[in-house]
Coordinates of C-alpha atoms and ligand atoms in Angstrom, one line a residue:
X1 CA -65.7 -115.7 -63.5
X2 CA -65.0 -113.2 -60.8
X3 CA -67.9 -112.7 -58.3
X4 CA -67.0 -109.1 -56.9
X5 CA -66.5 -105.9 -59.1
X6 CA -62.3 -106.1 -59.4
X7 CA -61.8 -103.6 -57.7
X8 CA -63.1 -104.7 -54.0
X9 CA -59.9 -106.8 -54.0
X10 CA -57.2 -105.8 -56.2
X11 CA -53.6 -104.7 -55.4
X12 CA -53.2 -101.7 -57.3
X13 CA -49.8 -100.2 -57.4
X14 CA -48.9 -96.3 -57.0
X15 CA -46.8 -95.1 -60.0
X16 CA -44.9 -92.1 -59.2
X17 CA -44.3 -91.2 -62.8
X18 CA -41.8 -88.7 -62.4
X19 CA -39.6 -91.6 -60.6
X20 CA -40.5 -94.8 -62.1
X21 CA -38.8 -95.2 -65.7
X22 CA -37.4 -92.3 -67.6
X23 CA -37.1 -93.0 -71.4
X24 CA -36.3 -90.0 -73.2
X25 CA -33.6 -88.8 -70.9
X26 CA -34.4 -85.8 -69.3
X27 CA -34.1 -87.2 -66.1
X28 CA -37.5 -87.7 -65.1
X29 CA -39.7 -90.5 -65.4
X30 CA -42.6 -91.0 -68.2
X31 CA -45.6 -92.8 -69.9
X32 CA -43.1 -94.4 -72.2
X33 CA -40.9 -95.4 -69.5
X34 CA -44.3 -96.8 -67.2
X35 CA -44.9 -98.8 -70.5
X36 CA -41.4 -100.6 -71.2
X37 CA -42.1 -101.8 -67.8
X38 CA -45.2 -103.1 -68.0
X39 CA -43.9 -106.3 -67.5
X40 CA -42.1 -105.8 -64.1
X41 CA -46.0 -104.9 -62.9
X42 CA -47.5 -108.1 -64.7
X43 CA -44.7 -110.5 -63.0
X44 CA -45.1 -108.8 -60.0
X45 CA -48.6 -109.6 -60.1
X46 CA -50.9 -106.5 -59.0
X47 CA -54.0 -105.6 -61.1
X48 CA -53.9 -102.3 -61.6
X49 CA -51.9 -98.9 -61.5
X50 CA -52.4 -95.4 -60.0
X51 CA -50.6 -93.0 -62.1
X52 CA -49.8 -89.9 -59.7
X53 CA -50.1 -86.3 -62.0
X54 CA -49.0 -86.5 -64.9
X55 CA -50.6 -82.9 -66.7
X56 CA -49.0 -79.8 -67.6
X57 CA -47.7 -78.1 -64.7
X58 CA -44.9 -76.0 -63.7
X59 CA -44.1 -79.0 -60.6
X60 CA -44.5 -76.7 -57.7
X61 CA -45.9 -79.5 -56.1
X62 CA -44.4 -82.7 -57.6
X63 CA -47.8 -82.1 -60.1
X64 CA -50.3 -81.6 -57.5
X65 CA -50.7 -78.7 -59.2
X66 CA -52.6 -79.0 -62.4
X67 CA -52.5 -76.1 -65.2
X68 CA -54.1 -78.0 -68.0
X69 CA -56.5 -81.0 -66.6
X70 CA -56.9 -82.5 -70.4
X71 CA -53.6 -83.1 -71.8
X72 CA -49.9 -84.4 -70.7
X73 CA -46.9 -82.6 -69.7
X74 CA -44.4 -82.5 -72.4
X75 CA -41.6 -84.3 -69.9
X76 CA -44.0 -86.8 -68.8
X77 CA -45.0 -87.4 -72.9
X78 CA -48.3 -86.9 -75.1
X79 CA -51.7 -87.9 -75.1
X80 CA -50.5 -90.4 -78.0
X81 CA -48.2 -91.9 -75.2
X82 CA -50.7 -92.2 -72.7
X83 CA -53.0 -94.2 -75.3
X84 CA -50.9 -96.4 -75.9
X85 CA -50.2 -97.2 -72.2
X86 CA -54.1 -97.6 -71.7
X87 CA -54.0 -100.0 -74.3
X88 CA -50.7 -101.4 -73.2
X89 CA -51.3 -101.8 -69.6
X90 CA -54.9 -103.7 -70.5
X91 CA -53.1 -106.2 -72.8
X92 CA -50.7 -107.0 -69.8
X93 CA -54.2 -107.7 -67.6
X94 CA -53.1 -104.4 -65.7
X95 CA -56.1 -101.6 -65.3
X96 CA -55.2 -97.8 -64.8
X97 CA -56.2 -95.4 -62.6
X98 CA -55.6 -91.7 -62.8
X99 CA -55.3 -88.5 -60.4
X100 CA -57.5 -86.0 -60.4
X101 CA -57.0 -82.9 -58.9
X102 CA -60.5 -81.2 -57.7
X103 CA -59.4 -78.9 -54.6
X104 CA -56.9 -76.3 -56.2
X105 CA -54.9 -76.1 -59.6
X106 CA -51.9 -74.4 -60.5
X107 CA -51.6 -70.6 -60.6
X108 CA -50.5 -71.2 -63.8
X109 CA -54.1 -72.7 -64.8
X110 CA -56.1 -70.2 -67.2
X111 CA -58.9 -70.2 -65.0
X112 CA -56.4 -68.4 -62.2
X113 CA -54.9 -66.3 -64.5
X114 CA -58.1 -65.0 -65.6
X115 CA -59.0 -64.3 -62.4
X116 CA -55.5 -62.5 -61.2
X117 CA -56.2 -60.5 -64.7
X118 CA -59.6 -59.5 -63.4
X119 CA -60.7 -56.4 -60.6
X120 CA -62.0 -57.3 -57.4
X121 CA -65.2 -58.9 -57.4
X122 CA -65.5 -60.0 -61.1
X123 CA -66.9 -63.3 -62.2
X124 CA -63.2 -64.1 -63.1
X125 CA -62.6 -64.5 -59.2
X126 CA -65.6 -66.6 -58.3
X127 CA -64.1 -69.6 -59.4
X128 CA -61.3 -69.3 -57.0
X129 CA -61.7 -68.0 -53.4
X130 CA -61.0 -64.6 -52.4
X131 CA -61.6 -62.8 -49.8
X132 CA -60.9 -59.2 -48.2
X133 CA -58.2 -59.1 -45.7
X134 CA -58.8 -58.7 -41.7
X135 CA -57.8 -55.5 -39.7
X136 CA -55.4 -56.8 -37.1
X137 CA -57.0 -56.8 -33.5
X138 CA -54.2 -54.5 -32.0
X139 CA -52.2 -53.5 -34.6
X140 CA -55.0 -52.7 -36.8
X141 CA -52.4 -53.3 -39.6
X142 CA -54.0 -55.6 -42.4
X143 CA -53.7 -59.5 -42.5
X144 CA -55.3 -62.6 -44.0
X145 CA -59.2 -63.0 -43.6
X146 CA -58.9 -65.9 -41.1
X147 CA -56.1 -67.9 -39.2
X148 CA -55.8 -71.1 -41.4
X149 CA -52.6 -72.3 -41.9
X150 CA -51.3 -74.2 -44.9
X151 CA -50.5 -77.6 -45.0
X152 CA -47.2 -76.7 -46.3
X153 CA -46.5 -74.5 -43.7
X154 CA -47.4 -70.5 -43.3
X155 CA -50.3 -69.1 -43.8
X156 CA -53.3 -70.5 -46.3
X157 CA -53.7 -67.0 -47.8
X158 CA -51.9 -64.6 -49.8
X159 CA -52.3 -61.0 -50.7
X160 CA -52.6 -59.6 -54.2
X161 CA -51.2 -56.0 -54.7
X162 CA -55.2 -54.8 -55.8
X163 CA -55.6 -55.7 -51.7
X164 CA -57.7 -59.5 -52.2
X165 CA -55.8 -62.7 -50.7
X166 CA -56.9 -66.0 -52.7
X167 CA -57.3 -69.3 -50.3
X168 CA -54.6 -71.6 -51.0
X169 CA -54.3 -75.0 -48.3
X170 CA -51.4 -75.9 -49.9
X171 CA -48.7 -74.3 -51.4
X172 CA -49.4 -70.5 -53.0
X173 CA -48.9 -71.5 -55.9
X174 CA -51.9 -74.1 -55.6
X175 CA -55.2 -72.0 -55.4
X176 CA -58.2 -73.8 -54.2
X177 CA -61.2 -73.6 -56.2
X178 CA -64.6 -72.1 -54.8
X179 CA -66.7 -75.6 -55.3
X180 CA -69.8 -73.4 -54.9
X181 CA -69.2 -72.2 -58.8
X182 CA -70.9 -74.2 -60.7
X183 CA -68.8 -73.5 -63.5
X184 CA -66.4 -76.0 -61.8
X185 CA -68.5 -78.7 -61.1
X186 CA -69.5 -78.7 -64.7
X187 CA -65.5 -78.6 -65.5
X188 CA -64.8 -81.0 -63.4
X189 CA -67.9 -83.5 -64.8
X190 CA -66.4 -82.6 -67.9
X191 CA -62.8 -83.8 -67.0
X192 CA -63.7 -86.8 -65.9
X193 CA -65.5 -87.7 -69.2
X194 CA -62.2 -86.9 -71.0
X195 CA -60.4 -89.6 -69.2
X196 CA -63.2 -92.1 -69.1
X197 CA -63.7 -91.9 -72.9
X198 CA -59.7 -92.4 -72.9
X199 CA -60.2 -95.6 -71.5
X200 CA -58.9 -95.0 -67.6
X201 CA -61.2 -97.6 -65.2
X202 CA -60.7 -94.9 -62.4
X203 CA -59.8 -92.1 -60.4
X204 CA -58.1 -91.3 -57.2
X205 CA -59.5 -87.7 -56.1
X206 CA -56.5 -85.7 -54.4
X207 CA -57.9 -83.9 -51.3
X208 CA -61.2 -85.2 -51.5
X209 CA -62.6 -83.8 -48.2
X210 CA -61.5 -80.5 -49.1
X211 CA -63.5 -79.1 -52.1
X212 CA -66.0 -77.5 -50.0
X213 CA -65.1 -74.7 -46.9
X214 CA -67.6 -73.7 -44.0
X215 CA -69.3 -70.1 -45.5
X216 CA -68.1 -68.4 -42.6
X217 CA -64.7 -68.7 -42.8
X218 CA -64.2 -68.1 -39.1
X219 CA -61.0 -69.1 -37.1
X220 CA -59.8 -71.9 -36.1
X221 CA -58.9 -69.9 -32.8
X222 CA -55.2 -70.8 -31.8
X223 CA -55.6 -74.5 -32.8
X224 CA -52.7 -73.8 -35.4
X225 CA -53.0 -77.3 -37.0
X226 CA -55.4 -79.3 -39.4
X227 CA -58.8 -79.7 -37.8
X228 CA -60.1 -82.5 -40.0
X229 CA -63.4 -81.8 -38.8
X230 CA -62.9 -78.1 -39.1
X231 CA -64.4 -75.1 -41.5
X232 CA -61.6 -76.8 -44.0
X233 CA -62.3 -80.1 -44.4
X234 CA -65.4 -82.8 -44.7
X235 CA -68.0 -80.2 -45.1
X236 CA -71.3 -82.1 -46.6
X237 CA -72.1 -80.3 -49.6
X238 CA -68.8 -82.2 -50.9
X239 CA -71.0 -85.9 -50.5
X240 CA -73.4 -84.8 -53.6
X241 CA -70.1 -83.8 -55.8
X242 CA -69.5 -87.4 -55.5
X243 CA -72.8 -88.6 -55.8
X244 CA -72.5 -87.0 -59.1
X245 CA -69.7 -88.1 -60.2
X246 CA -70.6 -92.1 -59.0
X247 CA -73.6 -91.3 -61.8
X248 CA -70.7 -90.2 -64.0
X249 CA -68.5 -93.6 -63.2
X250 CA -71.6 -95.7 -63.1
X251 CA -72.2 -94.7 -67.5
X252 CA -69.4 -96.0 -68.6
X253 CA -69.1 -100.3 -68.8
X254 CA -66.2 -101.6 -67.3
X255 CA -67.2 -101.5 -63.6
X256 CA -65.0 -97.8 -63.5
X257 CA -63.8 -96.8 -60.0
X258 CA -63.0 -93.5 -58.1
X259 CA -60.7 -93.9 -54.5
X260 CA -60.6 -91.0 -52.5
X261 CA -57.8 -89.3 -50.4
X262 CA -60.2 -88.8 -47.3
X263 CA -58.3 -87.8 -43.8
X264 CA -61.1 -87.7 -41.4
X265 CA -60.4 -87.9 -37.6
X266 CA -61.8 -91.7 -37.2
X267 CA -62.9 -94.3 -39.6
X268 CA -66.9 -93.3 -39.5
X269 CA -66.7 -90.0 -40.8
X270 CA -64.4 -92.1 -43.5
X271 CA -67.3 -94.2 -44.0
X272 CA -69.4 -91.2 -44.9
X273 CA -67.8 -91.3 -48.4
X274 CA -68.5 -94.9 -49.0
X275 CA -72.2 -94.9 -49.0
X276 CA -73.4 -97.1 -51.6
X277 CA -73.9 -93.8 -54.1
X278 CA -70.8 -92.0 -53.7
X279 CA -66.6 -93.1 -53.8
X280 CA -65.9 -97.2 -54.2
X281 CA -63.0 -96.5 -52.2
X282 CA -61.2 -94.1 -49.3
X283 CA -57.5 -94.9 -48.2
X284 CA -57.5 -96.7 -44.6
X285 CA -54.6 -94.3 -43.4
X286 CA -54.5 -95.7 -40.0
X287 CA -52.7 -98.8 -40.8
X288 CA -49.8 -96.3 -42.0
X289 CA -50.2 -94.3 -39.1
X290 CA -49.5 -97.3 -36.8
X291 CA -46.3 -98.2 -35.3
X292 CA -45.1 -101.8 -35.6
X293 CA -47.4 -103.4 -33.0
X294 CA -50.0 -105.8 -33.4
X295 CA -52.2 -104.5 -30.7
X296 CA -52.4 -101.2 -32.7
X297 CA -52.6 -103.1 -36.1
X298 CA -55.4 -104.7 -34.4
X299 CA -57.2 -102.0 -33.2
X300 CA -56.7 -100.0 -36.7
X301 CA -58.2 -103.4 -38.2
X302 CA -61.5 -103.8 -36.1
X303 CA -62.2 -100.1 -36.2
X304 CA -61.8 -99.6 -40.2
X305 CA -64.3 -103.1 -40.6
X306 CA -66.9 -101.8 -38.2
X307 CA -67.3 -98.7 -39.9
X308 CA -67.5 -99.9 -43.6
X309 CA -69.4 -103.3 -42.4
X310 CA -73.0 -101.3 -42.3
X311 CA -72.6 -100.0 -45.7
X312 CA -71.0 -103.1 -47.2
X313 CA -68.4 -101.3 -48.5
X314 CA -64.4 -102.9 -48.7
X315 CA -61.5 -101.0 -47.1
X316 CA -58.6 -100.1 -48.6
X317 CA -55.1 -101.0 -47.0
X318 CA -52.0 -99.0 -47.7
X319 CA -48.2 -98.9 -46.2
X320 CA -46.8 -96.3 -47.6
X321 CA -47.0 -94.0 -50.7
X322 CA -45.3 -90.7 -52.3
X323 CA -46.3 -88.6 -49.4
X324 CA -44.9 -90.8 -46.3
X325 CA -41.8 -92.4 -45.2
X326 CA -41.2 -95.6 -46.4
X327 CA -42.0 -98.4 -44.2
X328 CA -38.9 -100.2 -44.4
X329 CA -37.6 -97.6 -42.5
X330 CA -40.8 -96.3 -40.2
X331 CA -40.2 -99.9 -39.0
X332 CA -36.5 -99.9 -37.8
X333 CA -38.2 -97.4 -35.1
X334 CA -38.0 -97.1 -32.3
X335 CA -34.3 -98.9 -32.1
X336 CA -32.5 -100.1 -35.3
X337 CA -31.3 -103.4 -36.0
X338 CA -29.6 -104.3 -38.6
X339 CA -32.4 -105.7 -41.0
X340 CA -35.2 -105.3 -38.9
X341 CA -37.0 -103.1 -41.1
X342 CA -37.0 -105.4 -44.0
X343 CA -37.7 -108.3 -41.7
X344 CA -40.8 -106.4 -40.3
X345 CA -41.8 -105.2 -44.1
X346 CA -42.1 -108.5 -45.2
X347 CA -44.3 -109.7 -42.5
X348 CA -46.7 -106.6 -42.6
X349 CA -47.2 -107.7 -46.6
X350 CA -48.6 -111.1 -45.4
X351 CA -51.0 -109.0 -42.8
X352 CA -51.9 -106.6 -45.4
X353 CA -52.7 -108.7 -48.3
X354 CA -54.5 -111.2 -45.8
X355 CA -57.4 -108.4 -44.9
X356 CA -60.6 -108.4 -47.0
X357 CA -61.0 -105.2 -49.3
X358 CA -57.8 -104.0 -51.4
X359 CA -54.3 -102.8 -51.0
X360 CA -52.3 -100.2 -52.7
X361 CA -48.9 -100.7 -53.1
X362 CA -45.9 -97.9 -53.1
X363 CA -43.7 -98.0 -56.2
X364 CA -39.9 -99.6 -54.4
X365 CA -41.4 -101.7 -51.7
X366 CA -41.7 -104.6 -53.8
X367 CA -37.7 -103.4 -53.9
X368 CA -37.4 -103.1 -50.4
X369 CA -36.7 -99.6 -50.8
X370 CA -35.7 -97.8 -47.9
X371 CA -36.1 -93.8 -47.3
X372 CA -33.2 -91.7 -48.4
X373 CA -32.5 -89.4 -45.5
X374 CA -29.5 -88.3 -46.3
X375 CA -30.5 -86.5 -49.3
X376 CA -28.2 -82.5 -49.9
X377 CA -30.7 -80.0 -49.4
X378 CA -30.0 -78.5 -52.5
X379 CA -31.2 -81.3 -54.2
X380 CA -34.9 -81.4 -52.1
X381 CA -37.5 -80.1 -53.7
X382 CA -40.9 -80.6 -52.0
X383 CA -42.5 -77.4 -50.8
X384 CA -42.5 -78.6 -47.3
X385 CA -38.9 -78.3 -47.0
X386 CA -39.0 -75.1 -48.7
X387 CA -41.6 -73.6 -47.1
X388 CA -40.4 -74.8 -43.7
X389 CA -37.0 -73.4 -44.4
X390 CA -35.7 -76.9 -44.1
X391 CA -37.2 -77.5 -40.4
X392 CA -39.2 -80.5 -42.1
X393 CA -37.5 -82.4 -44.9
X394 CA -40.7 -83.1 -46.4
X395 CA -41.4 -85.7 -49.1
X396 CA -38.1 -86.2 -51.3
X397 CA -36.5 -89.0 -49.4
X398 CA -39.2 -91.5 -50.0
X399 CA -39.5 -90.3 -54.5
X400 CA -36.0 -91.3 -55.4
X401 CA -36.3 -93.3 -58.6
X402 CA -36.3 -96.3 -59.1
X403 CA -33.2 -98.4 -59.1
X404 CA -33.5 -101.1 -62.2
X405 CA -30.2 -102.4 -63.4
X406 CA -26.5 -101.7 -63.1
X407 CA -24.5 -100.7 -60.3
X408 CA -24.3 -97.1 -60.5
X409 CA -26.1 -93.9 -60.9
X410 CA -29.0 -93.9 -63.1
X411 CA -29.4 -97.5 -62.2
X412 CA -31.4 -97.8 -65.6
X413 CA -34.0 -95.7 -64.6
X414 CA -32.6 -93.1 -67.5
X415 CA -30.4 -94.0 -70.0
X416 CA -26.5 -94.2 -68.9
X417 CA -24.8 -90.8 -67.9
X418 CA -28.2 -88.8 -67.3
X419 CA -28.3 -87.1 -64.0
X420 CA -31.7 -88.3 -62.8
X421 CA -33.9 -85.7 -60.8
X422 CA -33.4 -86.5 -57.7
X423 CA -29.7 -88.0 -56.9
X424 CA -29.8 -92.1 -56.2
X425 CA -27.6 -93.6 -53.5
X426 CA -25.0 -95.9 -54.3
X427 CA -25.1 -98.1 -52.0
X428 CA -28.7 -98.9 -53.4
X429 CA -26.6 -101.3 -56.7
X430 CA -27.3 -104.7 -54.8
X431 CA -31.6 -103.3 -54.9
X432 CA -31.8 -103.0 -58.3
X433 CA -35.1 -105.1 -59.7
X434 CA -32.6 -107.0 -61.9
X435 CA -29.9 -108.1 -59.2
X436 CA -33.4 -108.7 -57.2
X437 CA -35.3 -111.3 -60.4
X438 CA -32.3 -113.6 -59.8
X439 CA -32.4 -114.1 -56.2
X440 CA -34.8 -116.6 -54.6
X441 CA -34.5 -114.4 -51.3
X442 CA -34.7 -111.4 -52.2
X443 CA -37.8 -108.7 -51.9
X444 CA -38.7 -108.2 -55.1
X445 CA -39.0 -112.5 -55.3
X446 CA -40.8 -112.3 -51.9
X447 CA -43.6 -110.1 -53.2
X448 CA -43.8 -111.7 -56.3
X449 CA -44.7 -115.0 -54.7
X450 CA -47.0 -113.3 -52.3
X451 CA -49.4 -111.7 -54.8
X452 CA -49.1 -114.7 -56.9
X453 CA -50.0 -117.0 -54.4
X454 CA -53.4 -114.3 -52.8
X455 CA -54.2 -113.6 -56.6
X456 CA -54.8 -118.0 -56.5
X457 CA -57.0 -117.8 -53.1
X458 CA -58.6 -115.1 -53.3
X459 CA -62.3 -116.3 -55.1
X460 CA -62.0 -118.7 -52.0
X461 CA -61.8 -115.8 -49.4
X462 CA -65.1 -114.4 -47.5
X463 CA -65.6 -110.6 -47.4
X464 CA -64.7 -110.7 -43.0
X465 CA -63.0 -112.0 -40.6
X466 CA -62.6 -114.3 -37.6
X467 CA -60.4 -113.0 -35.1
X468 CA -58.2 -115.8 -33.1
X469 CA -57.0 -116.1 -29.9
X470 CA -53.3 -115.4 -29.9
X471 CA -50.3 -114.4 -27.2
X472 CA -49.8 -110.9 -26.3
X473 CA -47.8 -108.9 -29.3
X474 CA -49.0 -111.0 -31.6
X475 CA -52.6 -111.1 -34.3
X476 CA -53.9 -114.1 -35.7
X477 CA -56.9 -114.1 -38.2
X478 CA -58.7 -116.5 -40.6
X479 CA -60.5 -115.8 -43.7
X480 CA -62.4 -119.0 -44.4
X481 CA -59.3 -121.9 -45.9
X482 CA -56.5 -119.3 -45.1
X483 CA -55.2 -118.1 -41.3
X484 CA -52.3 -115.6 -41.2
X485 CA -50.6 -115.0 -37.9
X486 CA -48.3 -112.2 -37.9
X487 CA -45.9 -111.9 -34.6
X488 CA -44.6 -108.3 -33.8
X489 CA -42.7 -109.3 -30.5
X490 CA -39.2 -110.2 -30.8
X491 CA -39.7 -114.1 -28.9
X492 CA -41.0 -117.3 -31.0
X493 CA -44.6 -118.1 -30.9
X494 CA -46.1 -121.3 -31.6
X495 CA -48.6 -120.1 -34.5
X496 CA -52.5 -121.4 -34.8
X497 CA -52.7 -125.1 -36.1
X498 CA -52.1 -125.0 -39.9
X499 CA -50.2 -126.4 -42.6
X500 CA -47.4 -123.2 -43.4
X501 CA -48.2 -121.3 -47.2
X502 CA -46.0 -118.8 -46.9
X503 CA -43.9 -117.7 -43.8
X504 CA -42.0 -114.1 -44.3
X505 CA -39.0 -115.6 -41.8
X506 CA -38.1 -120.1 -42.2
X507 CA -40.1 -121.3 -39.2
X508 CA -38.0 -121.5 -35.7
X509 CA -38.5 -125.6 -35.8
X510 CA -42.9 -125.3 -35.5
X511 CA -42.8 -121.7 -34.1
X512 CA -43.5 -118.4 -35.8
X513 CA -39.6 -116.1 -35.4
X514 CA -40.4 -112.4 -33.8
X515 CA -40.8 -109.8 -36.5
X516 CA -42.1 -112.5 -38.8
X517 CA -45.6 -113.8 -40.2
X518 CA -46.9 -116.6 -41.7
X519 CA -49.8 -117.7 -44.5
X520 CA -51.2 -121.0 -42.9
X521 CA -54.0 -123.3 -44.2
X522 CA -56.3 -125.9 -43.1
X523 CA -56.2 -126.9 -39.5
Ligands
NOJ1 C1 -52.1 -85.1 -51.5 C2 -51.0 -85.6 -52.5 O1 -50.8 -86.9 -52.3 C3 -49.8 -84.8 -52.1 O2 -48.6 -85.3 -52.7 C4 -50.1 -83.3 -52.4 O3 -49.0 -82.5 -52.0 C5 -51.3 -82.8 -51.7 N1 -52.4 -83.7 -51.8 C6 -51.8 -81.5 -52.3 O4 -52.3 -81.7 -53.6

C-alpha cells in the first residue's frame, strides 16, 4: 500500500495529442493513436498522462481554444475513443488527466456567438468581457478601453463594427470569459462533472491565474509586458473558483486531482493556490526558467520548498513542455558542444526525479528530442509567429511529432506516405523510439531505467531534503537511503560517499564527469 495520495509523487507525462500517434491518417495525432501506444508509456514507467485539448475547435491555438467543452474533435476521435482510452490507460496502471480551459474559449463557442449576435449591453455579452472603447488622449480618435497587450502579441482587445471591443489575452480568436457571470461558474462546475463521471482522475486548468481581472480595468501605464501581479492576473476572487471546484474533486473516489498553470512573480504567491482547500498542484516554472547551473538550480529548489513547506503541499517539477524550447537544446547554451545538451539532459533527469513532490514529463525527451529550429515558415503555425509577423517563432519547433519507427518521414507517427502536420527532420531516423528500445545507451533506455529504478525507492523517500556540502558548480542532496549529486561545471568532482545507483555519464575512475550526475546510496 501506498502511503501518500499518487499524485504527490508521480511522473505524469504531457501528451500533445495532435503530435504523439496519428492512426487514422490525417496527419495529426489522436486518442486512438495515444492508445496503441499505451505501452511505450507503461515501459517507460510514468503513472499518469496529461492529454493537452483535445475538443472541438477550429485550432487557432493548437486547441487552446475550446468551442465545445463536452465532446471530441472529429480529428482527434469521439467520445467512444476517449472511453476506451480511460479504460485502456487504467488497465496499463496509467491514470489520465485532462485540460480544461476556464479563461477564454474559442470564438467559435456558442456562448460567443450568442453574444456577437446580440446588441450592446445584452445578457448575451455578459458572459464574455466587453467594454466601450477609450477616446485617444491627443488624437481623440477611438481605441481599446485600456493598454493590455496580448500574450500573443498586439493588443488584448478588438473592436466589433456595433463599436464594443471584447478582452481577449490571447489570441482574438480566444475571448476571455467574464468569471463574474455566474452562468460560467455553473458551466464550468458542470464541465468538470462531465469528465469526472467519464472517469478522468484530473485536470490541469490552462491560465489558472487569469479567470478573474481587476474591475477597474485601468492601465498598466507604459509597462508594455505581463504584470503577473497586475489587473490581469492572480486577482483573489479566482482562490474560491478553486475552492469550489476542490469540493467538486474531493466527491468523486479515486483521490481526483486538478494542477494548475499558475505564473506568479515568486513561488509564495504560487503557494497561494496550494492551500489545503484549493489546487493539489501548480507547475514549479522556475526550474525551466533556469539556465544550466547548479547555483540557480539550487536556489529555484530552496525557494519552491520554503513556500509549499508551511502548507504541506508537494511541488511540481517540470523541464520542458508544448509551450517552451526543449531542453536538450536550452542546454547546449550558452556555447554548443557537440552532445552537451543531451549530456546535460540526462543529468538534470536524475536531479529532477530525485526532488520530493512530482515531475511532468514532455512528450520526446524520453527521445532526446531536440527543438526543430529550422522549421519553413510556411509550415509554422502558432499564433505567436503569426501574430508577431515572424519576429518570434513561437511554439512549433518544440510540437514536431513524434518519431516512432523507420527512417523517413512519417517516422510511424501516421501511416506510410501521410504528410504529417508539421514536417519531421530527417536527420531525426537514428531517434526513433524503436531504433532507441534496442540500444542499452540510448535515451529512451536511459529514462526507462531511471523511472524504473525511483518508481522502486520511492515509499522509502521522506517528503524533504538535506542539503550537502558540495564544490562550487556543483548540488548534492539526500533524501533519506538515496543522495544525488549532480555536477554542472565542466571538471571532475569527487561525489559524496556512496555506493553509485545510477550515474547519467560512467564515473571518471571515483569522480563525478562535468555535465553529469549520479544516484548514490548508503554512505
Ligand atoms: C497555456 C497553454 O499551455 C498554451 O499552449 C496556450 O497557448 C495558452 N495557455 C493559452 O490558452
Amino acid at each position: 500500500m501506498r502511503r501518500i495520495p499518487w499524485w504527490r509523487d508521480a511522473v505524469v507525462y504531457e501528451v500533445y495529442v495532435r503530435s504523439f500517434a496519428d492512426s487514422d491518417g490525417n496527419g495529426e495525432g489522436d486518442l486512438q493513436g495515444i492508445r496503441s501506444r499505451l505501452g511505450h508509456l507503461r515501459d517507460l514507467g510514468v503513472d499518469a498522462l496529461w492529454l493537452t485539448p483535445f475538443y472541438p475547435s477550429p485550432l487557432a491555438d493548437g486547441g487552446y481554444d475550446v468551442a465545445d467543452y463536452r465532446d471530441v474533435d472529429p480529428r482527434f476521435g469521439t467520445l467512444h475513443d476517449f472511453d476506451a482510452l480511460v479504460s485502456d490507460a487504467h488497465d496499463h496502471g496509467i491514470r489520465l488527466i485532462v485540460d480544461i480551459v476556464p479563461n477564454h474559449s474559442s470564438d467559435r463557442h456558442r456562448w460567443f456567438r450568442e453574444a456577437l449576435a446580440a446588441p450592446p449591453g445584452a445578457p448575451a455579452r455578459s458572459r464574455y468581457v466587453f467594454r466601450p472603447g477609450k477616446p485617444g488622449e491627443r488624437s481623440g480618435e477611438e481605441g481599446p478601453p485600456n493598454d493590455w497587450p496580448s500574450a500573443f502579441g498586439g493588443p488584448a482587445w478588438t473592436r466589433l463594427d456595433d463599436g464594443e471591443w471584447y478582452l481577449h489575452l490571447y489570441a482574438p480568436e480566444q475571448p476571455d470569459f467574464n468569471w463574474r457571470d455566474p452562468e460560467v461558474r455553473h458551466e464550468f462546475e458542470d464541465v468538470l462533472r462531465f469528465w469526472l463521471d467519464r472517469g478522468v482522475d484530473g485536470f490541469r486548468i490552462d491560465v489558472a491565474a487569469g479567470l478573474f481581472k481587476d474591475e477597474s480595468f485601468h492601465d498598466l501605464g507604459g509597462q508594455n509586458r505581463r504584470v503577473l501581479n497586475g489587473p490581469m492576473y492572480s486577482r483573489p476572487e479566482v482562490h474560491e473558483v478553486y475552492r469550489k471546484w476542490r469540493q467538486i474533486l474531493d466527491e468523486y473516489d479515486g483521490e481526483r486531482m486538478a494542477i494548475g498553470e499558475v505564473w506568479t512573480d515568486g513561488p509564495e504567491d504560487l503557494a497561494l493556490y496550494l492551500r489545503p482547500d484549493e489546487l493539489h498542484q501548480v507547475f514549479q516554472f522556475d526550474l525551466q526558467l533556469a539556465p544550466w547551473s547548479a547555483t540557480a538550480f539550487r536556489d529555484v529548489i530552496v525557494a519552491a520548498l520554503k513556500a509549499v513547506a508551511p502548507i504541506g503541499a508537494a511541488p511540481t517539477w517540470v523541464l520542458s513542455s508544448h509551450d517552451s524550447i526543449r531542453h536538450v537544446t536550452r542546454y547546449e547554451q550558452p556555447v554548443s558542444v557537440p552532445g552537451i545538451g543531451l549530456a546535460r539532459a540526462r543529468a538534470a533527469l536524475l536531479m529532477l526525479l530525485a526532488l520530493p513532490g512530482s515531475a511532468y514529463l514532455y512528450q520526446g525527451e524520453e527521445l532526446g528530442l531536440p527543438e526543430v529550429t529550422d522549421l519553413p515558415g510556411e509550415a509554422r503555425q502558432d499564433p505567436i509567429w503569426k501574430r508577431t509577423n515572424g519576429e518570434l517563432a513561437g511554439r512549433d519547433g518544440c510540437r514536431v511529432p513524434l518519431p516512432w519507427s523507420g527512417s523517413a518521414e512519417p517516422f510511424g507517427f501516421s501511416p506510410d506516405r501521410v504528410r504529417p502536420w508539421l514536417p519531421m527532420p530527417e536527420r531525426w531516423a537514428p531517434l526513433t523510439a524503436e531504433a532507441q528500445a534496442a540500444d542499452p545507451s540510448s535515451m529512451l533506455t536511459w529514462y526507462r531505467d531511471a523511472l524504473g529504478l525511483r518508481r522502486r525507492l520511492r515509499d522509502d523517500l521522506p517528503d524533504d531534503l538535506e542539503w550537502l556540502d558540495s564544490p562550487d558548480t556543483t548540488l548534492f542532496f539526500s533524501r533519506g537511503p538515496l543522495t544525488c549529486a549532480l555536477n554542472c561545471g565542466e571538471n571532475p568532482v569527487r561525489p559524496p560517499a556512496g555506493t553509485p545507483l545510477l550515474t547519467s555519464t560512467p564515473l571518471y575512475g571515483d569522480l563525478l564527469p562535468g555535465n553529469a550526475a549520479a544516484w548514490l546510496t548508503g554512505p
